[in-house]
XYZ file of C-alpha atoms in Angstrom:
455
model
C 21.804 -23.591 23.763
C 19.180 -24.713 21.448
C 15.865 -22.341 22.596
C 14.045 -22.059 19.887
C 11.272 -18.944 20.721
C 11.686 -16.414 23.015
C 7.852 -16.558 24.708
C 5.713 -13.922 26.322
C 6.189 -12.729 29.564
C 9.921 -14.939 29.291
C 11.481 -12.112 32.144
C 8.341 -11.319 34.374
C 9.121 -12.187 38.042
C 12.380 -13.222 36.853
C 14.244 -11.124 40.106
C 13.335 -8.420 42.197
C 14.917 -5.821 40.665
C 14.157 -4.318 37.206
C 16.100 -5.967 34.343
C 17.934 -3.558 32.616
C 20.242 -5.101 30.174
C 19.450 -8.429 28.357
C 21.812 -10.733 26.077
C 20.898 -13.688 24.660
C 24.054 -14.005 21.799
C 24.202 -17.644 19.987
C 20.810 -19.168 21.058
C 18.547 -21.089 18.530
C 16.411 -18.498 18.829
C 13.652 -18.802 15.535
C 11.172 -16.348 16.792
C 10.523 -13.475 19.142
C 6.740 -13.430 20.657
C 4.675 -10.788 21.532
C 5.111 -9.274 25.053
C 7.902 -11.485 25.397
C 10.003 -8.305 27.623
C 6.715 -7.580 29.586
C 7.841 -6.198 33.197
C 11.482 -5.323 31.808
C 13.186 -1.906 32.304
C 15.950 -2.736 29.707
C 17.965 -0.395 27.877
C 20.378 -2.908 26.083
C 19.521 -5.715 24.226
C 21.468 -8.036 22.127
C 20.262 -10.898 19.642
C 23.501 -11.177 18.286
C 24.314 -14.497 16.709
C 20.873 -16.149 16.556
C 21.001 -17.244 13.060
C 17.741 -18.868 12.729
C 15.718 -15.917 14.216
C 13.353 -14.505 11.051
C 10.511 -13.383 13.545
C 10.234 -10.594 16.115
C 6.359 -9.728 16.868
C 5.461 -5.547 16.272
C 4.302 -6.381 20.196
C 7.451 -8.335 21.576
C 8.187 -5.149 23.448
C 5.050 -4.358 24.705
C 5.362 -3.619 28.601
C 8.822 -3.000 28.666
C 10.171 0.445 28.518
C 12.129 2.701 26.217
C 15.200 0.540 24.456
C 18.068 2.291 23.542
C 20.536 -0.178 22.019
C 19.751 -2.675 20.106
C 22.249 -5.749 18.469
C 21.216 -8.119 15.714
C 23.817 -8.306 14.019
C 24.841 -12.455 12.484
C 20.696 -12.783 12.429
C 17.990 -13.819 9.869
C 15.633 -11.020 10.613
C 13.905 -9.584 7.857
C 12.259 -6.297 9.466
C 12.531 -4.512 12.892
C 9.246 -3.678 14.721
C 8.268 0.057 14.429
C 7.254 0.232 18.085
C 10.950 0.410 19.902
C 12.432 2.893 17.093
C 11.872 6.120 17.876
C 13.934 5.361 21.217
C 16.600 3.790 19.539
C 20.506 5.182 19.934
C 22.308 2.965 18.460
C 21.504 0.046 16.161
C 23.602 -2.782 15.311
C 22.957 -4.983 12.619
C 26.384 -6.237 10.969
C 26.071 -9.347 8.794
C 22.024 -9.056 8.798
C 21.933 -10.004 5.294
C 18.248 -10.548 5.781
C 17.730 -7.013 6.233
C 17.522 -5.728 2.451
C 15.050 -2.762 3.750
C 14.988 -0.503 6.709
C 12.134 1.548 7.877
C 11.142 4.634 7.140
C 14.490 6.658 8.451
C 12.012 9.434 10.384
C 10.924 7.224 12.190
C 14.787 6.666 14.196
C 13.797 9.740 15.775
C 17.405 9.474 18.881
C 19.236 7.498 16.723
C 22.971 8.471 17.099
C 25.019 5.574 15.864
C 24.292 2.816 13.241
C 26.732 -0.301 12.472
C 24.661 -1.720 9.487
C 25.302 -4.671 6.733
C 24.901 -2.535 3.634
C 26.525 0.610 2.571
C 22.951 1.664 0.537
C 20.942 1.688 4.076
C 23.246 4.401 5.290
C 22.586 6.687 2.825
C 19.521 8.153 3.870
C 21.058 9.048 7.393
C 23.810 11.163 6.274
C 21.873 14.816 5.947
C 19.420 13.983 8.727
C 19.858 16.585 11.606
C 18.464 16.210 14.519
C 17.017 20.693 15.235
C 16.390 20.287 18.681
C 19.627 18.177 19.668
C 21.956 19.444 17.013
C 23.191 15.785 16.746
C 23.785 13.749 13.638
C 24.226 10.403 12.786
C 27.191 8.178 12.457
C 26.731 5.315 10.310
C 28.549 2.481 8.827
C 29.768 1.455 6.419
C 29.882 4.430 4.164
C 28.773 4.359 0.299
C 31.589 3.074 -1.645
C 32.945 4.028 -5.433
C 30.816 0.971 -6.426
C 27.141 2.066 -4.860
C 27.488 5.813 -4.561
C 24.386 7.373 -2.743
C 22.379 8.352 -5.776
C 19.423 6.937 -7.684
C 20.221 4.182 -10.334
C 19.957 7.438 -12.804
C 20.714 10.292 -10.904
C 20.245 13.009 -13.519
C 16.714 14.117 -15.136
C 18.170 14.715 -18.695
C 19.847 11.067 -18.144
C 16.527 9.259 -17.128
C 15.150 10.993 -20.423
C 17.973 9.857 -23.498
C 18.349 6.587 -21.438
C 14.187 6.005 -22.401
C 14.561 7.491 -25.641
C 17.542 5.287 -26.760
C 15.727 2.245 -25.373
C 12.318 2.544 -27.462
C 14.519 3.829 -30.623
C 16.439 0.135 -29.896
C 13.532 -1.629 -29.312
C 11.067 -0.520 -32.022
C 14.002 0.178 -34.312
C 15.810 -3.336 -34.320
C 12.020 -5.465 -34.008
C 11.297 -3.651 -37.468
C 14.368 -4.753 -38.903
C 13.779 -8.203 -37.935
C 10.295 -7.891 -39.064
C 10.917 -6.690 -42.678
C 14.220 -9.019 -43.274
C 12.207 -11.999 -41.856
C 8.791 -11.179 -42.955
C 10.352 -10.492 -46.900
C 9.861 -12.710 -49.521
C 13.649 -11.873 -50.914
C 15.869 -14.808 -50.486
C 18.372 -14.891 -47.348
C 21.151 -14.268 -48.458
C 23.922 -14.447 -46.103
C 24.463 -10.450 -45.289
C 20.601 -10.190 -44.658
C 21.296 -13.682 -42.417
C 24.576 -11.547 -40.615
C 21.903 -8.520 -40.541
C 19.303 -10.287 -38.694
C 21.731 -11.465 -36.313
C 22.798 -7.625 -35.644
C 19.369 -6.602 -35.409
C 18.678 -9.509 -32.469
C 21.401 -9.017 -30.725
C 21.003 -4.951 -30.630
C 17.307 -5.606 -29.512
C 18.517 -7.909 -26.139
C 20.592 -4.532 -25.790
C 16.952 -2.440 -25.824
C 15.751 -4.861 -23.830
C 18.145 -4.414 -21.047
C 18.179 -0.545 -21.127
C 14.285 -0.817 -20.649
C 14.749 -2.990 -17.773
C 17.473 -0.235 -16.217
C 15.138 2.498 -16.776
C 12.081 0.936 -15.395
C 13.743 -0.337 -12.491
C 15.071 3.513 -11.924
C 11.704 4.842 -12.292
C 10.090 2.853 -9.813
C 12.879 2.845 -6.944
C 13.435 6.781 -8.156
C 13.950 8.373 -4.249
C 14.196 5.730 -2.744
C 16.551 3.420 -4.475
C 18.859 3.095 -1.274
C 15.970 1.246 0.067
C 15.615 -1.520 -3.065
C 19.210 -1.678 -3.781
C 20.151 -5.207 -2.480
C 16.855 -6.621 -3.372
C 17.482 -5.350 -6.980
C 21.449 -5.903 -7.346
C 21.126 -9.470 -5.947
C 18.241 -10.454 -7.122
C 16.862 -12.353 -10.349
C 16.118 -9.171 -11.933
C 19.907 -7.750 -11.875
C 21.151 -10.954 -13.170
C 18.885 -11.436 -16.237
C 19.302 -7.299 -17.432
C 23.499 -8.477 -16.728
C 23.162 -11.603 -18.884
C 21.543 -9.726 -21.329
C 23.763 -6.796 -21.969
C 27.235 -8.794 -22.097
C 24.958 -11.473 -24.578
C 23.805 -8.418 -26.378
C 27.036 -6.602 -26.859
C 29.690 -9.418 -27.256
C 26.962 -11.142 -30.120
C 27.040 -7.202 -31.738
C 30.911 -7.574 -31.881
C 31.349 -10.836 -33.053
C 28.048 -10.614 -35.455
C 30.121 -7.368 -36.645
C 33.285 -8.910 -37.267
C 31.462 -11.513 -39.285
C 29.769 -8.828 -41.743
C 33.199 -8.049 -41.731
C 34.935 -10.542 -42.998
C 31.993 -11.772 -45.392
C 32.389 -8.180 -47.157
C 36.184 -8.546 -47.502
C 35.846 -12.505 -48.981
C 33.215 -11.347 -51.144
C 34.922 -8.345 -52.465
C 38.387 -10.363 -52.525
C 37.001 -13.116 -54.451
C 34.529 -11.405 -56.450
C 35.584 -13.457 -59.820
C 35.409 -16.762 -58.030
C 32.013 -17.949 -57.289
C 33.377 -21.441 -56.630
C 34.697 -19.264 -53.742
C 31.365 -17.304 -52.714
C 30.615 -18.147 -49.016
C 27.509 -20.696 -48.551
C 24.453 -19.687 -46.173
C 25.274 -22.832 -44.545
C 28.933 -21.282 -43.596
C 27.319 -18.377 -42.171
C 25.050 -20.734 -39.720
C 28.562 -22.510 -38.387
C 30.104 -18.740 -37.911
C 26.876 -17.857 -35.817
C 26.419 -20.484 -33.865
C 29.605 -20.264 -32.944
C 29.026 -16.498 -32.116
C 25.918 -17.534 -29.825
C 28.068 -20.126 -27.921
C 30.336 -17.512 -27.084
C 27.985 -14.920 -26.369
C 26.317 -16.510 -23.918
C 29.213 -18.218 -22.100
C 30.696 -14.870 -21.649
C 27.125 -13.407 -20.249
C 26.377 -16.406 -17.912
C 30.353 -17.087 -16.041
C 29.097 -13.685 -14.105
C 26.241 -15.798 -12.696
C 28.163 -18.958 -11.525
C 31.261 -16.926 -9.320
C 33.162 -15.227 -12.067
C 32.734 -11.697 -11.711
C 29.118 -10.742 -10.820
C 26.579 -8.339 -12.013
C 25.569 -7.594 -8.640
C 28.544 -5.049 -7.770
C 26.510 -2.046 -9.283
C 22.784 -0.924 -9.843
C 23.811 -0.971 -13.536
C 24.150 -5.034 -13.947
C 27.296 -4.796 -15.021
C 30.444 -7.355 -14.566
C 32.293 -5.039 -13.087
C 33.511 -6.897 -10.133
C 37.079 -7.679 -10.294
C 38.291 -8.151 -6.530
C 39.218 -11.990 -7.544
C 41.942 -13.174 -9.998
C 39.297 -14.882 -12.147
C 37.333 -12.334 -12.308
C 40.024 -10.174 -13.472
C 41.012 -12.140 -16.364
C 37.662 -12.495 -16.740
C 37.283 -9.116 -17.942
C 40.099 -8.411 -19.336
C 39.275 -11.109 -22.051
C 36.246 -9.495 -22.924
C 38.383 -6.444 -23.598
C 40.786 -7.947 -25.571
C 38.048 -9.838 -27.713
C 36.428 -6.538 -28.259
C 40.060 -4.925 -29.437
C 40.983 -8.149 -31.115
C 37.538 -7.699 -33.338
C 38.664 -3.734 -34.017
C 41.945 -4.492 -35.339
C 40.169 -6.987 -37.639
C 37.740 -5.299 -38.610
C 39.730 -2.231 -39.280
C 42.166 -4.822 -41.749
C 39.547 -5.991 -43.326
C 38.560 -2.623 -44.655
C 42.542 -1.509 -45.169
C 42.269 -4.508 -47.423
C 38.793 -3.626 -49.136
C 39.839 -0.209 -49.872
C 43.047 -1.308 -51.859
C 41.172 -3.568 -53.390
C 38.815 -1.166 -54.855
C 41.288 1.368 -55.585
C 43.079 -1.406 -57.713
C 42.111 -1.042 -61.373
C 43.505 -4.644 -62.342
C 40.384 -5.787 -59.991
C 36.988 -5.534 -60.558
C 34.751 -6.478 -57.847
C 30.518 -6.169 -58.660
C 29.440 -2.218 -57.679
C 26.753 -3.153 -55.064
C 29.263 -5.096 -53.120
C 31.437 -2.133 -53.533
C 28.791 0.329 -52.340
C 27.464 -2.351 -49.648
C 31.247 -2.101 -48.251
C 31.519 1.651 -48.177
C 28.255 1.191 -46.382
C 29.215 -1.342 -43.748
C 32.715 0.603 -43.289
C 30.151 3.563 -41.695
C 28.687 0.930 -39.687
C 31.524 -0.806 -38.483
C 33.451 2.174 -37.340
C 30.276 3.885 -35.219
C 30.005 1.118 -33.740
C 33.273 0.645 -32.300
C 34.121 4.349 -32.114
C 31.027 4.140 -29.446
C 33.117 1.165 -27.293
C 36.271 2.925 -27.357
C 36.155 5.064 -24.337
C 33.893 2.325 -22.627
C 36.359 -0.080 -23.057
C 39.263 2.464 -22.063
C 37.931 2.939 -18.714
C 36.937 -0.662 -18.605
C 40.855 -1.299 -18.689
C 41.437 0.962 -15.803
C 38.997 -0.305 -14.023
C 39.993 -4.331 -14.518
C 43.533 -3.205 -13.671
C 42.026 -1.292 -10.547
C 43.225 1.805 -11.907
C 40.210 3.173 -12.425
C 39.693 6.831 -14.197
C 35.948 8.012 -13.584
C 33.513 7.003 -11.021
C 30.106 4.591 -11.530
C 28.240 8.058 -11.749
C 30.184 8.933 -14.552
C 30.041 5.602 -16.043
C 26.848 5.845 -16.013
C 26.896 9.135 -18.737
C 28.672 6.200 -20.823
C 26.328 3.959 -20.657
C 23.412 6.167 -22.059
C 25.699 8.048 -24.197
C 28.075 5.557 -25.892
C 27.344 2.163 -24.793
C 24.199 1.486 -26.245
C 23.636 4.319 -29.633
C 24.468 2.003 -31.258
C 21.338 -0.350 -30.753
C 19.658 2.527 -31.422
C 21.849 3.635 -34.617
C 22.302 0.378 -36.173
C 18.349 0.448 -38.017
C 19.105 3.649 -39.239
C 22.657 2.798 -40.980
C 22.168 -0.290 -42.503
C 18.213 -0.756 -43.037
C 16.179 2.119 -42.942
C 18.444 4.341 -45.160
C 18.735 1.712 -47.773
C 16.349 1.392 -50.912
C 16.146 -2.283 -50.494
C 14.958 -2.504 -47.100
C 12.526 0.693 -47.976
C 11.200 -1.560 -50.978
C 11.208 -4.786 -48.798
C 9.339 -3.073 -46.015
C 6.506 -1.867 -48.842
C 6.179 -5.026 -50.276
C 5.502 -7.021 -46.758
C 3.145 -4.423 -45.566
C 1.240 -4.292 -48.750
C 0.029 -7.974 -48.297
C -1.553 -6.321 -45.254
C -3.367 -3.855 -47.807
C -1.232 -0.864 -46.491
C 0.947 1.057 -48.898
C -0.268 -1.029 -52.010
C 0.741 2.180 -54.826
C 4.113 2.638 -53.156
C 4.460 -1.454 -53.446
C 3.565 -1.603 -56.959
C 6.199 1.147 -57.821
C 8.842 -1.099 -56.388
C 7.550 -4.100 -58.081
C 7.168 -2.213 -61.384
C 11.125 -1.377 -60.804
C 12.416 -4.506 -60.174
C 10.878 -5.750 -63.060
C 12.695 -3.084 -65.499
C 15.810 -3.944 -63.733
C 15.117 -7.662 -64.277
């Protein structure tokens, strides 16, 4: 049938007797108007199937009395109308995908059984006990090991490192930019690689910021925003930016990598020395394959949407498995590379017949520290990450979520401090651009005064 509205008074004088159960399953029912079960005595009600219907007025059930099952399950409805649920027992509402927020849960003051779309909406009726009845709820479906029932951060001392390592990432990696851009040094290609490092750890502030703003405003009631948030715009930009951030890191790493071990290789052959404009081909390359990798979650492969943390860590379909398990082996691919590179660095130093220049020795020893903190923090990530592609997985999301704060992202946070701020030339860079703001001018001309004995 193709009935658009169900209108007011639709059952008054319908029959003599009092109308107790009503279904109306497959109509082209849009919208539900007020008083529309005026003069009804119904219990049981089903709207099952009406995939159109958005609309049911807070009045539709006005006149009517107390309705104690209620089916809208295969619907468009966005909200249910306060007035009928405090007689509710059961609710149905399977395949309401609509329905990304429930009322206030004391407000389903008889509600015995719930059949509901989304795990997260049942969480707030499993400790509610009913004192005077003794009764409690049975709802489905039950939280999964994807969307346990817990806030995005579920721990106090989590919510506080998790904002701590964002604004350390954040402030940390913009003044690196600022100083190696801003400086009037010329680009050479490790301050190019650098500034490339420093970007791609600040998308990785950028992300945790978005995590822990989104857990502070949903904090208590996250089972509430959950689908809005996982499935939304939101999820999908924090996902894109976190695989973007952390894939660029690795591959921006590798390339420091490499450019250290050619240097240091080839340190008598400047016909050899690699060319700013060589750096520029690695990195775009890097970028190309940074962000494929971070968008394929948002056209089918893999999602970001499978936990409150944006990450791909959907693997139910073949693609998405090897999906992931590329990442991986790009990430262990890069280690072993890296960790060659500086196998090969380290004999070459030790090698008296050689003689590479001292600051590219010292730069190396430098970049060793970095390299290895950095991928000492992704090893147990991408451990459980293996388990996990291979549905074997290890931990739970609540403990992944320790990871996260703990090893995932120190980096972004630790990166500033090991190869910039620690360093006499960005120190003497970062004096020299901020005295031609007429801050720190003495400090300035010491440099200046310094690199003119060396000169």
């Amino acid at each position: 049938m193709d009935i658009s509205k169900v209108p007011s008074n639709a059952f008054r004088g319908l029959c003599t007797q009092a109308i107790n159960k009503i279904m109306l399953p497959r109509n082209g029912f849009k919208e539900v108007a007020s008083d529309a079960f005026n003069g009804t005595k119904m219990s049981i009600l089903s709207l099952k199937g009406n995939n159109q219907l958005t609309f049911i007025n807070r009045n539709a059930f006005v006149g009517s009395s107390e309705l104690k099952e209620l089916d809208i399950s295969n619907t468009a409805l966005r909200s249910l109308p306060h007035y009928i649920l405090g007689g509710l027992q059961m609710l149905i509402a399977e395949s309401a995908h609509n329905l990304k927020k429930l009322p206030d849960v004391e407000l389903f003051t008889k509600l015995k059984q719930a059949s509901l779309t989304y795990p997260s909406h049942c969480c707030p009726f499993q400790n509610i006990h009913r004192n005077r009845s003794g009764i409690e709820i049975t709802c489905t479906p039950t939280q999964d090991a994807f969307n346990p029932c817990e806030d995005i951060m579920s721990a106090v001392p989590l919510r506080v490192l998790m904002w701590i390592i964002s604004i350390l990432a954040l402030v940390g990696n913009a003044a690196v930019l600022l100083v190696l851009l801003g400086s009037r040094s010329k680009l050479t290609v490790p301050r190019f690689l650098m500034c490339h490092l420093a970007f791609s750890d600040l998308c990785m502030g950028i992300y945790l910021i978005v995590i822990a703003t989104v857990d502070m405003l949903t904090r208590g009631l996250y089972y509430n925003s959950a689908i809005d948030w996982q499935t939304g715009l939101g999820c999908r930009v924090a996902g894109f930016f976190t695989v973007f951030a952390s894939e660029l890191s690795v591959f921006t790493l590798t390339a420091i990598t490499l450019e250290r071990w050619h240097t240091i290789k080839h340190a008598l052959r400047l016909d050899r020395k690699l060319r700013l404009r060589h750096a520029c081909i690695v990195m775009t390359a890097g970028w190309i394959l940074s962000s494929i990798a971070a968008l394929l979650p948002t056209v089918g492969v893999s999602s970001y949407s499978k936990v409150s943390i944006c990450l791909p860590m959907d693997v139910e379909s073949l693609k998405a498995q090897v999906y992931v398990v590329s990442l991986l082996l790009f990430n262990i691919l890069a280690f072993f590379c890296v960790c060659g590179c500086y196998l090969s660095i380290y004999l070459t130093v030790r090698n008296p017949s050689s003689a590479p220049a001292h600051a590219d020795t010292s730069v190396a020893k430098r970049m060793a520290v970095l390299i290895f903190t950095n991928f000492v923090c992704m090893a147990p990530i991408s451990f459980f990450a293996v388990s996990a592609a291979l549905k074997l997985p290890l931990i739970t999301v609540s403990d992944a979520k320790l990871l996260l704060v703990l090893f995932y992202p120190i980096n972004s946070c630790s990166n500033p401090f090991l190869y910039a701020f620690f360093t006499r030339t960005f120190r003497r860079d970062f004096f020299l651009l901020t005295a031609r703001f007429g801050l720190f001018k003495t400090r300035a001309q010491i440099y200046r005064t310094e690199s003119s004995s060396c000169q």
